[in-house]
mmCIF file of C-alpha atoms in Angstrom:
data_model
loop_
_atom_site.group_PDB
_atom_site.id
_atom_site.type_symbol
_atom_site.label_atom_id
_atom_site.label_comp_id
_atom_site.label_asym_id
_atom_site.label_seq_id
_atom_site.Cartn_x
_atom_site.Cartn_y
_atom_site.Cartn_z
ATOM 1 C CA MET A 1 29.178 -13.674 -6.771
ATOM 2 C CA THR A 2 29.745 -14.432 -10.407
ATOM 3 C CA ALA A 3 27.374 -14.051 -13.304
ATOM 4 C CA GLU A 4 27.083 -17.831 -13.472
ATOM 5 C CA SER A 5 25.883 -18.089 -9.858
ATOM 6 C CA ASP A 6 23.423 -15.223 -10.467
ATOM 7 C CA GLU A 7 21.929 -17.166 -13.372
ATOM 8 C CA ARG A 8 21.654 -20.239 -11.154
ATOM 9 C CA GLU A 9 19.727 -18.254 -8.508
ATOM 10 C CA VAL A 10 17.235 -17.083 -11.113
ATOM 11 C CA ALA A 11 16.792 -20.612 -12.471
ATOM 12 C CA VAL A 12 16.369 -22.237 -9.045
ATOM 13 C CA GLY A 13 14.300 -19.426 -7.557
ATOM 14 C CA ASN A 14 16.373 -18.526 -4.526
ATOM 15 C CA ASP A 15 19.824 -19.070 -3.099
ATOM 16 C CA GLU A 16 18.596 -21.495 -0.447
ATOM 17 C CA GLY A 17 17.649 -24.132 -3.022
ATOM 18 C CA GLU A 18 14.004 -24.318 -1.987
ATOM 19 C CA PRO A 19 11.730 -25.876 -4.595
ATOM 20 C CA GLU A 20 9.539 -23.771 -6.798
ATOM 21 C CA GLY A 21 5.774 -23.937 -6.408
ATOM 22 C CA GLU A 22 3.660 -25.923 -8.801
ATOM 23 C CA GLY A 23 2.424 -23.878 -11.740
ATOM 24 C CA SER A 24 2.743 -20.529 -10.010
ATOM 25 C CA GLY A 25 5.753 -18.994 -11.691
ATOM 26 C CA ARG A 26 7.006 -17.625 -8.362
ATOM 27 C CA PRO A 27 9.392 -19.587 -6.191
ATOM 28 C CA LEU A 28 8.415 -20.612 -2.697
ATOM 29 C CA GLY A 29 10.389 -19.350 0.255
ATOM 30 C CA SER A 30 11.674 -16.158 1.775
ATOM 31 C CA ARG A 31 11.447 -12.915 -0.165
ATOM 32 C CA ALA A 32 13.688 -11.116 2.309
ATOM 33 C CA PRO A 33 16.526 -9.085 0.825
ATOM 34 C CA HIS A 34 19.679 -11.071 0.165
ATOM 35 C CA PHE A 35 21.734 -9.303 2.842
ATOM 36 C CA ILE A 36 19.151 -10.364 5.450
ATOM 37 C CA ARG A 37 19.039 -13.984 4.276
ATOM 38 C CA ARG A 38 22.841 -14.126 4.391
ATOM 39 C CA SER A 39 22.945 -13.741 8.192
ATOM 40 C CA ARG A 40 21.140 -16.466 10.159
ATOM 41 C CA ALA A 41 20.466 -14.232 13.192
ATOM 42 C CA LEU A 42 19.268 -11.327 11.061
ATOM 43 C CA HIS A 43 17.038 -13.604 8.991
ATOM 44 C CA LEU A 44 15.522 -15.173 12.111
ATOM 45 C CA SER A 45 14.772 -11.755 13.618
ATOM 46 C CA TRP A 46 13.318 -10.691 10.239
ATOM 47 C CA GLN A 47 11.021 -13.726 10.315
ATOM 48 C CA VAL A 48 9.912 -12.932 13.872
ATOM 49 C CA VAL A 49 9.045 -9.332 12.884
ATOM 50 C CA VAL A 50 7.184 -10.478 9.749
ATOM 51 C CA PHE A 51 5.279 -13.056 11.802
ATOM 52 C CA LEU A 52 4.287 -10.528 14.473
ATOM 53 C CA VAL A 53 3.187 -7.903 11.929
ATOM 54 C CA GLY A 54 1.174 -10.543 10.026
ATOM 55 C CA LEU A 55 -0.327 -11.782 13.282
ATOM 56 C CA ALA A 56 -1.415 -8.257 14.229
ATOM 57 C CA VAL A 57 -3.070 -7.746 10.834
ATOM 58 C CA VAL A 58 -4.819 -11.146 10.959
ATOM 59 C CA ALA A 59 -6.017 -10.439 14.518
ATOM 60 C CA LEU A 60 -7.402 -7.088 13.369
ATOM 61 C CA GLY A 61 -9.218 -8.883 10.552
ATOM 62 C CA VAL A 62 -10.723 -11.369 13.003
ATOM 63 C CA VAL A 63 -11.923 -8.476 15.165
ATOM 64 C CA LEU A 64 -13.461 -6.828 12.080
ATOM 65 C CA LEU A 65 -15.396 -9.969 11.079
ATOM 66 C CA PRO A 66 -18.457 -9.283 13.268
ATOM 67 C CA LEU A 67 -18.048 -5.501 12.932
ATOM 68 C CA PRO A 68 -18.771 -3.462 9.846
ATOM 69 C CA GLY A 69 -15.555 -3.492 7.924
ATOM 70 C CA PRO A 70 -13.496 -5.543 5.502
ATOM 71 C CA GLY A 71 -12.624 -8.390 7.887
ATOM 72 C CA TRP A 72 -11.801 -11.042 5.297
ATOM 73 C CA VAL A 73 -9.788 -8.602 3.191
ATOM 74 C CA VAL A 74 -7.693 -7.673 6.227
ATOM 75 C CA ILE A 75 -7.191 -11.352 7.110
ATOM 76 C CA PHE A 76 -5.963 -12.090 3.586
ATOM 77 C CA ALA A 77 -3.686 -9.039 3.779
ATOM 78 C CA GLY A 78 -2.143 -10.529 6.925
ATOM 79 C CA MET A 79 -1.736 -13.846 5.132
ATOM 80 C CA ALA A 80 -0.012 -12.000 2.276
ATOM 81 C CA ILE A 81 2.388 -10.457 4.788
ATOM 82 C CA TRP A 82 3.151 -13.925 6.144
ATOM 83 C CA ALA A 83 3.546 -15.237 2.588
ATOM 84 C CA THR A 84 6.500 -12.912 2.039
ATOM 85 C CA GLU A 85 8.457 -15.116 4.426
ATOM 86 C CA PHE A 86 6.743 -18.462 5.089
ATOM 87 C CA VAL A 87 6.110 -21.268 2.603
ATOM 88 C CA TRP A 88 2.967 -22.512 4.404
ATOM 89 C CA ALA A 89 1.323 -19.082 3.980
ATOM 90 C CA GLN A 90 2.310 -19.003 0.306
ATOM 91 C CA LEU A 91 0.659 -22.379 -0.215
ATOM 92 C CA VAL A 92 -2.503 -21.271 1.638
ATOM 93 C CA LEU A 93 -2.728 -18.116 -0.480
ATOM 94 C CA ARG A 94 -2.237 -20.081 -3.714
ATOM 95 C CA TRP A 95 -4.972 -22.532 -2.718
ATOM 96 C CA THR A 96 -7.296 -19.656 -1.753
ATOM 97 C CA ARG A 97 -6.603 -17.786 -4.989
ATOM 98 C CA ARG A 98 -7.344 -20.941 -6.997
ATOM 99 C CA LYS A 99 -10.619 -21.552 -5.124
ATOM 100 C CA VAL A 100 -11.742 -17.914 -5.507
ATOM 101 C CA THR A 101 -10.993 -18.040 -9.235
ATOM 102 C CA GLU A 102 -12.983 -21.267 -9.578
ATOM 103 C CA ALA A 103 -15.917 -19.752 -7.658
ATOM 104 C CA ALA A 104 -15.839 -16.642 -9.851
ATOM 105 C CA GLN A 105 -15.910 -18.806 -12.966
ATOM 106 C CA ARG A 106 -18.867 -20.792 -11.603
ATOM 107 C CA ALA A 107 -20.690 -17.563 -10.731
ATOM 108 C CA LEU A 108 -20.370 -16.420 -14.341
ATOM 109 C CA ASP A 109 -22.113 -19.566 -15.581
ATOM 110 C CA PRO A 110 -25.510 -18.488 -17.039
ATOM 111 C CA ALA A 111 -27.413 -21.271 -15.243
ATOM 112 C CA VAL A 112 -25.923 -20.277 -11.879
ATOM 113 C CA ARG A 113 -26.625 -16.598 -12.512
ATOM 114 C CA ARG A 114 -30.237 -17.386 -13.428
ATOM 115 C CA ARG A 115 -30.644 -19.478 -10.263
ATOM 116 C CA ASN A 116 -29.161 -16.699 -8.117
ATOM 117 C CA ILE A 117 -31.473 -14.103 -9.669
ATOM 118 C CA ILE A 118 -34.501 -16.336 -9.061
ATOM 119 C CA LEU A 119 -33.495 -17.003 -5.433
ATOM 120 C CA THR A 120 -32.894 -13.298 -4.820
ATOM 121 C CA THR A 121 -36.254 -12.388 -6.307
ATOM 122 C CA VAL A 122 -38.075 -15.013 -4.239
ATOM 123 C CA GLY A 123 -36.282 -13.815 -1.089
ATOM 124 C CA LEU A 124 -37.213 -10.182 -1.765
ATOM 125 C CA VAL A 125 -40.853 -11.144 -2.380
ATOM 126 C CA ILE A 126 -40.956 -13.072 0.911
ATOM 127 C CA ILE A 127 -39.427 -10.104 2.784
ATOM 128 C CA GLY A 128 -41.914 -7.749 1.127
ATOM 129 C CA VAL A 129 -44.887 -9.933 2.080
ATOM 130 C CA LEU A 130 -43.657 -10.225 5.677
ATOM 131 C CA ALA A 131 -43.158 -6.444 5.879
ATOM 132 C CA ALA A 132 -46.651 -5.839 4.466
ATOM 133 C CA VAL A 133 -48.221 -8.253 6.980
ATOM 134 C CA TYR A 134 -46.339 -6.597 9.841
ATOM 135 C CA LEU A 135 -47.366 -3.082 8.734
ATOM 136 C CA GLU A 136 -50.989 -4.182 8.266
ATOM 137 C CA ARG A 137 -51.091 -5.680 11.720
ATOM 138 C CA TYR A 138 -49.087 -3.148 13.758
ATOM 139 C CA GLY A 139 -48.915 -0.079 11.542
ATOM 140 C CA PHE A 140 -45.966 2.209 10.997
ATOM 141 C CA VAL A 141 -44.831 4.421 13.849
ATOM 142 C CA MET A 142 -41.883 6.747 13.518
ATOM 143 C CA PRO A 143 -39.229 5.988 16.141
ATOM 144 C CA TRP A 144 -39.469 9.460 17.706
ATOM 145 C CA ASN A 145 -43.257 9.020 18.149
ATOM 146 C CA ALA A 146 -42.982 5.595 19.804
ATOM 147 C CA ASN A 147 -43.735 5.484 23.514
#
């Protein structure tokens, strides 16, 4: 490779000529090492391994959803693994990142924060009243004294 072709790879994003993503700064496509992308069979087996590892991580995240644990974080980690190799996963992660950023900005809005504080307070008052009614009616019995 010459210096001129190296400059072209940097400008285009990758040596396969895949288009760059909109407004992201990072090119779309495989992030596999060059020596792997050079061989079709090696690149295909690389993609299969990346897919299977990502699938295992996403499946673990799905299992963790109803259990105590960081289910969504693990799912997004699996998506990030897929995004190292597949354009569709890169696009999904970019869309998700944009939506999370927008939601965070909305949550910082003073009117939204005030509404959330009011709703939380009302919910806590309702739970407190229900707990007081229950305790008044049935009393409080320690679990080891219950028969």
